[in-house]
PDB file of C-alpha atoms and ligand atoms in Angstrom:
ATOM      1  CA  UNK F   1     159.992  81.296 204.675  1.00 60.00           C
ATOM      2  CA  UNK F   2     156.815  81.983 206.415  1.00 67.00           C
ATOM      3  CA  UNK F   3     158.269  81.835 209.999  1.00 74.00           C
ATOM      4  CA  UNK F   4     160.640  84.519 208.758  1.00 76.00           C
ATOM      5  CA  UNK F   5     158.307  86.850 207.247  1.00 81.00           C
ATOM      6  CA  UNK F   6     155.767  86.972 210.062  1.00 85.00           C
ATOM      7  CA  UNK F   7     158.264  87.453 212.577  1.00 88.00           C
ATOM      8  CA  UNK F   8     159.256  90.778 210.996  1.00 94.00           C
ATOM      9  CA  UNK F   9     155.687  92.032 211.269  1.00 95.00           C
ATOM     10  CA  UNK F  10     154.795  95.169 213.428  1.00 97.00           C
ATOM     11  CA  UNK F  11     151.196  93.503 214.998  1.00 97.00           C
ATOM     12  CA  UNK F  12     148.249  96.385 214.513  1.00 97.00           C
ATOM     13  CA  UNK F  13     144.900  94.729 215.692  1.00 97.00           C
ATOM     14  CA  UNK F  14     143.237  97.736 213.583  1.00 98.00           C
ATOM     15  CA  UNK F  15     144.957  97.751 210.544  1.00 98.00           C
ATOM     16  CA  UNK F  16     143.613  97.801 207.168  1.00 98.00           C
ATOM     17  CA  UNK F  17     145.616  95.423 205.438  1.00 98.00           C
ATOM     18  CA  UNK F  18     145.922  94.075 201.912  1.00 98.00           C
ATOM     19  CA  UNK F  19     147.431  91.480 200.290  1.00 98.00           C
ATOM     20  CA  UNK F  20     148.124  91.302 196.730  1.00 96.00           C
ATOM     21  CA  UNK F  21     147.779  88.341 194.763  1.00 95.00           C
ATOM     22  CA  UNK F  22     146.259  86.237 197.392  1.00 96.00           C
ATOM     23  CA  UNK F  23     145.917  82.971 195.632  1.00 94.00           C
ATOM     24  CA  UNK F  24     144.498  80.298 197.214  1.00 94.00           C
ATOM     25  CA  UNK F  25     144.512  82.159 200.618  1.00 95.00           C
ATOM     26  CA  UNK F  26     147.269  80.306 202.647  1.00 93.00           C
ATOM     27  CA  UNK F  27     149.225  83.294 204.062  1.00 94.00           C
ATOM     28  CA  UNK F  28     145.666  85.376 205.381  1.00 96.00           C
ATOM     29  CA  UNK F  29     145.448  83.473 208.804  1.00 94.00           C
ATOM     30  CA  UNK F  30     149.318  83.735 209.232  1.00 93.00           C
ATOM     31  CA  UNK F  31     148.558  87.496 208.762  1.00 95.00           C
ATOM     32  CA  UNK F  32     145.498  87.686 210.769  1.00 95.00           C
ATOM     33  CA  UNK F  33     147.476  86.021 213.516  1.00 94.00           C
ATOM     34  CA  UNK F  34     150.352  87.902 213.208  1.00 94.00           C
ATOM     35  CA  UNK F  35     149.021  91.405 213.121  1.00 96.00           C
ATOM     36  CA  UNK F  36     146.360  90.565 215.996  1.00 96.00           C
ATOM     37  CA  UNK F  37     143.813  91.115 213.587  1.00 96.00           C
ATOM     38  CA  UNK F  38     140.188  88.908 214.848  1.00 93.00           C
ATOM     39  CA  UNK F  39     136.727  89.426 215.023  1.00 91.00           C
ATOM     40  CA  UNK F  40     136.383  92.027 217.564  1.00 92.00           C
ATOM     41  CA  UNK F  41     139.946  94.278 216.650  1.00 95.00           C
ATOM     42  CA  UNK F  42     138.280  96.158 214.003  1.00 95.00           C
ATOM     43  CA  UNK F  43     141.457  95.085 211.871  1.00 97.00           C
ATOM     44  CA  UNK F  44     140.593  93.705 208.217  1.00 97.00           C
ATOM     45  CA  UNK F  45     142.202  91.972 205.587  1.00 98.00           C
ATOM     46  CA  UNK F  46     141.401  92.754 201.830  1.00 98.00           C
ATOM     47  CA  UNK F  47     142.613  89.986 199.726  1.00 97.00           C
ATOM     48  CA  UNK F  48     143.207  90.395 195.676  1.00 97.00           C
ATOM     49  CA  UNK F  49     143.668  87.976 193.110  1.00 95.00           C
ATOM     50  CA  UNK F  50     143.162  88.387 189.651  1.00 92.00           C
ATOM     51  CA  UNK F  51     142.267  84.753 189.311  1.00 93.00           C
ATOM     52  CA  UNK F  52     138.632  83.310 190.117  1.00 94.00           C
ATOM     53  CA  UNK F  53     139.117  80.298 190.782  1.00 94.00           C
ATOM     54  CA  UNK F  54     142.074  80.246 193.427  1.00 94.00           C
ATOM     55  CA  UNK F  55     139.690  83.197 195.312  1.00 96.00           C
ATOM     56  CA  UNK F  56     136.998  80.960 195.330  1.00 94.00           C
ATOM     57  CA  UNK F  57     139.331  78.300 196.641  1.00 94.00           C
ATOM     58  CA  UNK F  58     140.600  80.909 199.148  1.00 95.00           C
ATOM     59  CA  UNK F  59     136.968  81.485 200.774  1.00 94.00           C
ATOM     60  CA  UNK F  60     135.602  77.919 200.307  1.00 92.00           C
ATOM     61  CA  UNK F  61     139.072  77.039 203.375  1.00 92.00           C
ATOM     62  CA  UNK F  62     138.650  80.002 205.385  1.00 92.00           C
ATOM     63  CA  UNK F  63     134.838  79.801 205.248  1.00 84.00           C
ATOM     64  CA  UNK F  64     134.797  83.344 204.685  1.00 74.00           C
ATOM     65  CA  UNK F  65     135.806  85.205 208.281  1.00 83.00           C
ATOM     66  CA  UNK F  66     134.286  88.427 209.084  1.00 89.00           C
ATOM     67  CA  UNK F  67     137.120  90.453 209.039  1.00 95.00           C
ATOM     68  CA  UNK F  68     138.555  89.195 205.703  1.00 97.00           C
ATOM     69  CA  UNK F  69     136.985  90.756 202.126  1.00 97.00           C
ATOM     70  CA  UNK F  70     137.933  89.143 198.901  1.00 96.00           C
ATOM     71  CA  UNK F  71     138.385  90.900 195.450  1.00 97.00           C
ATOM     72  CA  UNK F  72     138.829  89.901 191.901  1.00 96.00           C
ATOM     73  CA  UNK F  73     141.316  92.762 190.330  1.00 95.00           C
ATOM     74  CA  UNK F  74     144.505  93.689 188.826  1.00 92.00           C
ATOM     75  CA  UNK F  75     147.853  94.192 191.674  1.00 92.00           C
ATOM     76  CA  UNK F  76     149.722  96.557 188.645  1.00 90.00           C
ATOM     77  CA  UNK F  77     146.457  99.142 188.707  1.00 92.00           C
ATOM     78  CA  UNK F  78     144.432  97.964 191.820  1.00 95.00           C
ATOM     79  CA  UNK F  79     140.906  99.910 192.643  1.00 96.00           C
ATOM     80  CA  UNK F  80     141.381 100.989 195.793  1.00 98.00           C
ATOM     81  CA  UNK F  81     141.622 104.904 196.585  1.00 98.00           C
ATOM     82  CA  UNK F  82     144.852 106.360 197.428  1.00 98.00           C
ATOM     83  CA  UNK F  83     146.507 106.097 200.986  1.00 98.00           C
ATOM     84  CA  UNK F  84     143.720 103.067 202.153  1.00 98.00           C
ATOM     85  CA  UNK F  85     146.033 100.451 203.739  1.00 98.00           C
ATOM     86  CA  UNK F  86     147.782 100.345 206.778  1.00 98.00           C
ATOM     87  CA  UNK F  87     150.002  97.469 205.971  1.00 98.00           C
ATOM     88  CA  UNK F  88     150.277  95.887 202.085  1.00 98.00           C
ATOM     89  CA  UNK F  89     151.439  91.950 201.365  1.00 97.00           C
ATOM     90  CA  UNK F  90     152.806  90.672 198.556  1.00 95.00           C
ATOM     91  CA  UNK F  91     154.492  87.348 198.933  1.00 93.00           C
ATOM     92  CA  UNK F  92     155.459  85.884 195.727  1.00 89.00           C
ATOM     93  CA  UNK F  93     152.625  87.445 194.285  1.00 91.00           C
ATOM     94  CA  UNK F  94     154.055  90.582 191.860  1.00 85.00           C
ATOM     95  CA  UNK F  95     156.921  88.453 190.270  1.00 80.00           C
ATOM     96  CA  UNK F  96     154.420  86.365 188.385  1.00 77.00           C
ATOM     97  CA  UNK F  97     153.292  89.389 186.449  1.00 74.00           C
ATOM     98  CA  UNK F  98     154.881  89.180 183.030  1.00 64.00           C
ATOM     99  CA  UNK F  99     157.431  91.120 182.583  1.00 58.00           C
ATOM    100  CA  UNK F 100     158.874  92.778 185.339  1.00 65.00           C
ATOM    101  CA  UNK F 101     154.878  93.478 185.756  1.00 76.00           C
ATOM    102  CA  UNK F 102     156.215  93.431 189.476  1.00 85.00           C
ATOM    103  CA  UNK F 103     157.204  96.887 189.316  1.00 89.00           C
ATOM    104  CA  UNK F 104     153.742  98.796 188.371  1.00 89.00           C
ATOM    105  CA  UNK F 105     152.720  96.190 191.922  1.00 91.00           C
ATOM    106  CA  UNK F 106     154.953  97.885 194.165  1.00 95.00           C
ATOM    107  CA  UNK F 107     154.184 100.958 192.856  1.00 95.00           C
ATOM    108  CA  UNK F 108     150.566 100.319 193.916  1.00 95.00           C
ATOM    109  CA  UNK F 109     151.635  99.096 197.016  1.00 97.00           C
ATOM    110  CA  UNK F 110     152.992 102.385 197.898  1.00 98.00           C
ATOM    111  CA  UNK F 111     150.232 104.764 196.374  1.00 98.00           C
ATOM    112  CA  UNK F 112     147.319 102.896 198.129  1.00 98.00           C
ATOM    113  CA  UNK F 113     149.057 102.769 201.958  1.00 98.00           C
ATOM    114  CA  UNK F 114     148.859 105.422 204.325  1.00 98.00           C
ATOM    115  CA  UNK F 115     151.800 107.066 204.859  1.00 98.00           C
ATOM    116  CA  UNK F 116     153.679 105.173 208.196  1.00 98.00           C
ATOM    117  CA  UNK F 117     151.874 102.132 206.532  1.00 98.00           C
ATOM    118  CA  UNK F 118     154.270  98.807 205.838  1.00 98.00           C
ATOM    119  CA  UNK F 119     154.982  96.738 202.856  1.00 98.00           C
ATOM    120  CA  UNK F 120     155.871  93.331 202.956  1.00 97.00           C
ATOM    121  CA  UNK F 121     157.558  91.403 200.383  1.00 95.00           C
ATOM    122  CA  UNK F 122     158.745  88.100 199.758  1.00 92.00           C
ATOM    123  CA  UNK F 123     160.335  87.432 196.181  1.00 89.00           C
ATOM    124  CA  UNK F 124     162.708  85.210 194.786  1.00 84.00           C
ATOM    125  CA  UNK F 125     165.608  86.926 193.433  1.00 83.00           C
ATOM    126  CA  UNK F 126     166.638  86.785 189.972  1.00 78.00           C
ATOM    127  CA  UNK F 127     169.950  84.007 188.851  1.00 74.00           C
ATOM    128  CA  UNK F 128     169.458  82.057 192.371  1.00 73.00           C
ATOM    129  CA  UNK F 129     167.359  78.977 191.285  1.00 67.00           C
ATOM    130  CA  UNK F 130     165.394  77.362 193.761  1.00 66.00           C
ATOM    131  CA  UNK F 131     164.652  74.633 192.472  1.00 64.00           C
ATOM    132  CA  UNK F 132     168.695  73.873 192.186  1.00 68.00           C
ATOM    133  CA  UNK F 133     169.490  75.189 195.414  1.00 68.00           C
ATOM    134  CA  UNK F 134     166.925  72.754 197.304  1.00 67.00           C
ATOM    135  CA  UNK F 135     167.871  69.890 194.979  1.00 66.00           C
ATOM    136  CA  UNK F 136     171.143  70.602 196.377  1.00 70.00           C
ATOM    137  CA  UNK F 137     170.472  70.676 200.030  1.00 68.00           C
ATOM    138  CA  UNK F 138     168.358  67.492 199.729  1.00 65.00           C
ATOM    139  CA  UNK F 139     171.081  65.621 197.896  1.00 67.00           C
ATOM    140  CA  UNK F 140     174.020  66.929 200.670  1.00 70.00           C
ATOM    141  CA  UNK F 141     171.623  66.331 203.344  1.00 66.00           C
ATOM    142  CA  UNK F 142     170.754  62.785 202.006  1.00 64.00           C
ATOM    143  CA  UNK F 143     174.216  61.959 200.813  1.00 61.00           C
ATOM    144  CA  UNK F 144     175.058  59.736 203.980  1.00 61.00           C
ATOM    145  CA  UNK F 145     172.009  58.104 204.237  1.00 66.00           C
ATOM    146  CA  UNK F 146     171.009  56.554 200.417  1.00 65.00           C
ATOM    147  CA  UNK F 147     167.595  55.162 202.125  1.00 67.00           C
ATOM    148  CA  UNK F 148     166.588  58.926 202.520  1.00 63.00           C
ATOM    149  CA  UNK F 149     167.715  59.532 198.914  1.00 62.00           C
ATOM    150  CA  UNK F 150     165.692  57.107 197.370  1.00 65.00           C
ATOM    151  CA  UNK F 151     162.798  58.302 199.045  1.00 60.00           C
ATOM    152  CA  UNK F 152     163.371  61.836 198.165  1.00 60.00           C
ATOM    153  CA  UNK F 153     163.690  60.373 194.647  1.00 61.00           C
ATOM    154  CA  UNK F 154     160.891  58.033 194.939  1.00 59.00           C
ATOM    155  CA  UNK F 155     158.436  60.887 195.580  1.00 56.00           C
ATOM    156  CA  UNK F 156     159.458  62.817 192.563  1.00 57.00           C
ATOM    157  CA  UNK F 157     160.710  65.666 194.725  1.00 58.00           C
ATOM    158  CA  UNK F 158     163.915  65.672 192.331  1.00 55.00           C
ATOM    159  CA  UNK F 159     162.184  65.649 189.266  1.00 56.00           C
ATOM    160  CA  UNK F 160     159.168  68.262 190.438  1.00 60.00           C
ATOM    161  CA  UNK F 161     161.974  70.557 190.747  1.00 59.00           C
ATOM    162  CA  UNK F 162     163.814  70.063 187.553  1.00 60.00           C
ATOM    163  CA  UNK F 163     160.185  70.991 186.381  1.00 57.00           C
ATOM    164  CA  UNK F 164     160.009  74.114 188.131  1.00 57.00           C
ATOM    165  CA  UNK F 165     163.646  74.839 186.953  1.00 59.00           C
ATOM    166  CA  UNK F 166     162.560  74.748 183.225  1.00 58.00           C
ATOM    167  CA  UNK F 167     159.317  77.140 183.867  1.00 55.00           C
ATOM    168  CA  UNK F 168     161.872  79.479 185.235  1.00 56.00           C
ATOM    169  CA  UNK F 169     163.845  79.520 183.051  1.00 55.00           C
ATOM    170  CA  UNK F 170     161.323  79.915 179.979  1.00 52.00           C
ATOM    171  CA  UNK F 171     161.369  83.384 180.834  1.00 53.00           C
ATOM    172  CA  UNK F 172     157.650  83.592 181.881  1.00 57.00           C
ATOM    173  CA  UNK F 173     158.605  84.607 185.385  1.00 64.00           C
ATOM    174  CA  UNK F 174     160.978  87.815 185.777  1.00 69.00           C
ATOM    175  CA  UNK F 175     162.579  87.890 189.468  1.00 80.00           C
ATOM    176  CA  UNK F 176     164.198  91.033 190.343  1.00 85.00           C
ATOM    177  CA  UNK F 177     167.714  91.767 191.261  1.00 86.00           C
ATOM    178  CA  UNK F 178     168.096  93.046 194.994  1.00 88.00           C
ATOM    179  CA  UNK F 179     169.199  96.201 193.961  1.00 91.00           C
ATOM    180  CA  UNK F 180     165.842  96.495 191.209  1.00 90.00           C
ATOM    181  CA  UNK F 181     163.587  96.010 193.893  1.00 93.00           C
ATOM    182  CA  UNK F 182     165.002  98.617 196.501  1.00 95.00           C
ATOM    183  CA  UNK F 183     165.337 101.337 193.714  1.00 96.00           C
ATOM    184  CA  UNK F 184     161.754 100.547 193.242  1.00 95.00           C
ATOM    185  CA  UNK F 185     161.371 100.756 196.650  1.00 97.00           C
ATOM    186  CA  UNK F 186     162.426 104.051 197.259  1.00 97.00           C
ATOM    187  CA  UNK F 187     160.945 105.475 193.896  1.00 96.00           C
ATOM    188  CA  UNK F 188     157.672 104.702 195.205  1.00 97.00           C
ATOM    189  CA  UNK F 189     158.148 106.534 198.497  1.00 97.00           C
ATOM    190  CA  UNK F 190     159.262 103.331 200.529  1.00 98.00           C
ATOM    191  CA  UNK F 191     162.438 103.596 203.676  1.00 98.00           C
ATOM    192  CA  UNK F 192     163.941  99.850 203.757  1.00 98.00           C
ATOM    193  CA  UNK F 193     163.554  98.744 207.212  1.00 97.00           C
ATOM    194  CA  UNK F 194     164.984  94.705 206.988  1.00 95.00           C
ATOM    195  CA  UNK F 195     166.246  93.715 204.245  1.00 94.00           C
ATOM    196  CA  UNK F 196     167.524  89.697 204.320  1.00 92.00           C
ATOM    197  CA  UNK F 197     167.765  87.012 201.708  1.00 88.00           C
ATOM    198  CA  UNK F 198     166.183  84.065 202.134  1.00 82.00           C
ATOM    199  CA  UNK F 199     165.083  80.309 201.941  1.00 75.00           C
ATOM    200  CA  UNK F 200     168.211  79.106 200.861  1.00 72.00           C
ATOM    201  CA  UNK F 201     169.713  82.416 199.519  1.00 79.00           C
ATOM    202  CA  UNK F 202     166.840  81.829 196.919  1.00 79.00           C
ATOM    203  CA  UNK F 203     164.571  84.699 198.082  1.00 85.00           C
ATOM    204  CA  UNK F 204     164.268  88.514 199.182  1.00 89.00           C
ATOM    205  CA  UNK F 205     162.305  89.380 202.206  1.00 92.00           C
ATOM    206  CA  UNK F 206     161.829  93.752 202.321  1.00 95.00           C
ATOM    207  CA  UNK F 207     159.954  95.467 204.571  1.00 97.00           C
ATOM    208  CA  UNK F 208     159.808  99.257 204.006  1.00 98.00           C
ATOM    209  CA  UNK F 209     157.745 101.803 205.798  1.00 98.00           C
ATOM    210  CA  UNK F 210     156.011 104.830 203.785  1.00 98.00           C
ATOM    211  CA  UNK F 211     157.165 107.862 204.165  1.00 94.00           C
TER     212      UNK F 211
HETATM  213  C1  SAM H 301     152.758  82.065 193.339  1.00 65.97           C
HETATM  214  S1  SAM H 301     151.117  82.556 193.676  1.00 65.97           S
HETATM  215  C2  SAM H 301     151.300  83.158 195.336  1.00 65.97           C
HETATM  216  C3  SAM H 301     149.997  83.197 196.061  1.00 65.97           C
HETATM  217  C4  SAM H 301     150.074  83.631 197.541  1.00 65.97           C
HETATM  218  N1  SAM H 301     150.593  84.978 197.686  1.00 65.97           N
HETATM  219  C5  SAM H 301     150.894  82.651 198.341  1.00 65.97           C
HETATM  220  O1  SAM H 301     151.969  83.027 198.849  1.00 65.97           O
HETATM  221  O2  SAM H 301     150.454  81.503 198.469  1.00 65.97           O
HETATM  222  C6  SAM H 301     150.930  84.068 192.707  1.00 65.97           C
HETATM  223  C7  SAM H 301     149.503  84.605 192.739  1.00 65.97           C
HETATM  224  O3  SAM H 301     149.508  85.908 192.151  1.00 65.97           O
HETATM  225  C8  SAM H 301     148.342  86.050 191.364  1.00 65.97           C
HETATM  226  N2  SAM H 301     148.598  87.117 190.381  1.00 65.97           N
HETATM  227  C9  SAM H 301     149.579  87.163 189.442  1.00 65.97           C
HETATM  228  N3  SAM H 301     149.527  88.302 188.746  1.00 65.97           N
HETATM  229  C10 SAM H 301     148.485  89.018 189.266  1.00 65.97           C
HETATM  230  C11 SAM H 301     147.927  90.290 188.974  1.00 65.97           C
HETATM  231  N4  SAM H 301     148.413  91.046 188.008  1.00 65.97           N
HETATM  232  N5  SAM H 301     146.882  90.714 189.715  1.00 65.97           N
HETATM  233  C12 SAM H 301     146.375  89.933 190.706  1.00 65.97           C
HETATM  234  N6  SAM H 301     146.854  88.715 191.041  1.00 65.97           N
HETATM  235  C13 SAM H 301     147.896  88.267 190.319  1.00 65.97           C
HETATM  236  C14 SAM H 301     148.125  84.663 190.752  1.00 65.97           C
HETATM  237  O4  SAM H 301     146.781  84.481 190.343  1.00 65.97           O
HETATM  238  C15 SAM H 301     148.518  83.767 191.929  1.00 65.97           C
HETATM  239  O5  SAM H 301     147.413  83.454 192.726  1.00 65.97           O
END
């Protein structure tokens, strides 16, 4: 998943970049990386999470870099002014709004980046279970060799997912339908630039430029 989103981005050592609902802060060095952002670029990563304790978890294992700022706020009405961002992130970040909170996020996304600014976003879509679809790869993949299946088994993989199936499918969660999030898209001011499924068919990866 990762390798495919950060090989779709346009590098900008200088961008202003955000990335709503950080969480615990595993996707800022990929983006750092990726855009060419470091100490000296004058690039900078702003990093939002409405939760306190995965930002605290997020500075305490990057040791908090120069060029990254962390913020405790809302993605669906964030603070920051109007046209502010070169570049926005959301990986599976807006689809754990409740719901379809996901909608007022891209809707931010758009108002606070500069026009010519990208948006990023990595969702799963709505009716394609993951947590089916990978029990289903690792039970074809393992279906010759009953040693690996056991394994699998052994370390709960199988039954971690049927957990993750069930918190789906309480309704919590709201994934959008492709066609949902590019109407949003394009309400918002957003041109679709790549537009691919996923991780096993079990995601949406958009990125859209601002007109
Ligand atoms: C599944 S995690 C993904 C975290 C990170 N983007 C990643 O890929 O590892 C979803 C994150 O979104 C945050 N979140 C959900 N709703 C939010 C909101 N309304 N405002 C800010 N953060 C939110 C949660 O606290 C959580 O850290």
């Amino acid at each position: 998943m990762n390798e495919q989103i950060f090989s779709h981005i346009v590098p900008d050592s200088k961008a202003i970049v955000l990335e709503q609902g950080c969480g615990v802060g595993r996707n800022i060095p990929l983006i750092l990386d990726s855009m060419g952002i470091d100490e000296l670029s004058g690039g900078k990563v702003h990093a939002v999470d409405f939760s306190h304790e995965a930002l605290d978890l997020a500075k305490e294992k990057l040791s908090n870099p120069v060029n990254v700022v962390f913020h405790k706020g809302n993605m669906s009405q964030l603070s920051f002014a109007d046209e502010t961002f070169n570049a926005v992130f959301d990986i599976f970040a807006g689809t754990y709004m409740p719901i379809k909170g996901w909608k007022l996020g891209v809707i931010e996304t758009f108002r606070v980046m500069k026009p010519g600014g990208r948006a990023y976003f990595l969702y799963f879509i709505h009716g394609r279970n993951f947590g089916s679809l990978f029990k289903k790869q690792v039970i074809d993949e393992f279906f010759h060799n009953p040693a690996g299946l056991y394994w699998a088994m052994h370390l709960k993989l199988v039954r971690g997912l049927n957990v993750w199936d069930k918190f789906i499918a309480n309704g919590d969660v709201v994934y959008p339908e492709w066609e949902e999030l590019l109407d949003i898209i394009k309400f918002s001011g957003g041109i679709v630039e790549v537009a691919e499924e996923s991780f096993l068919g079990a995601c949406i990866f958009v990125r859209a430029i601002k007109s």
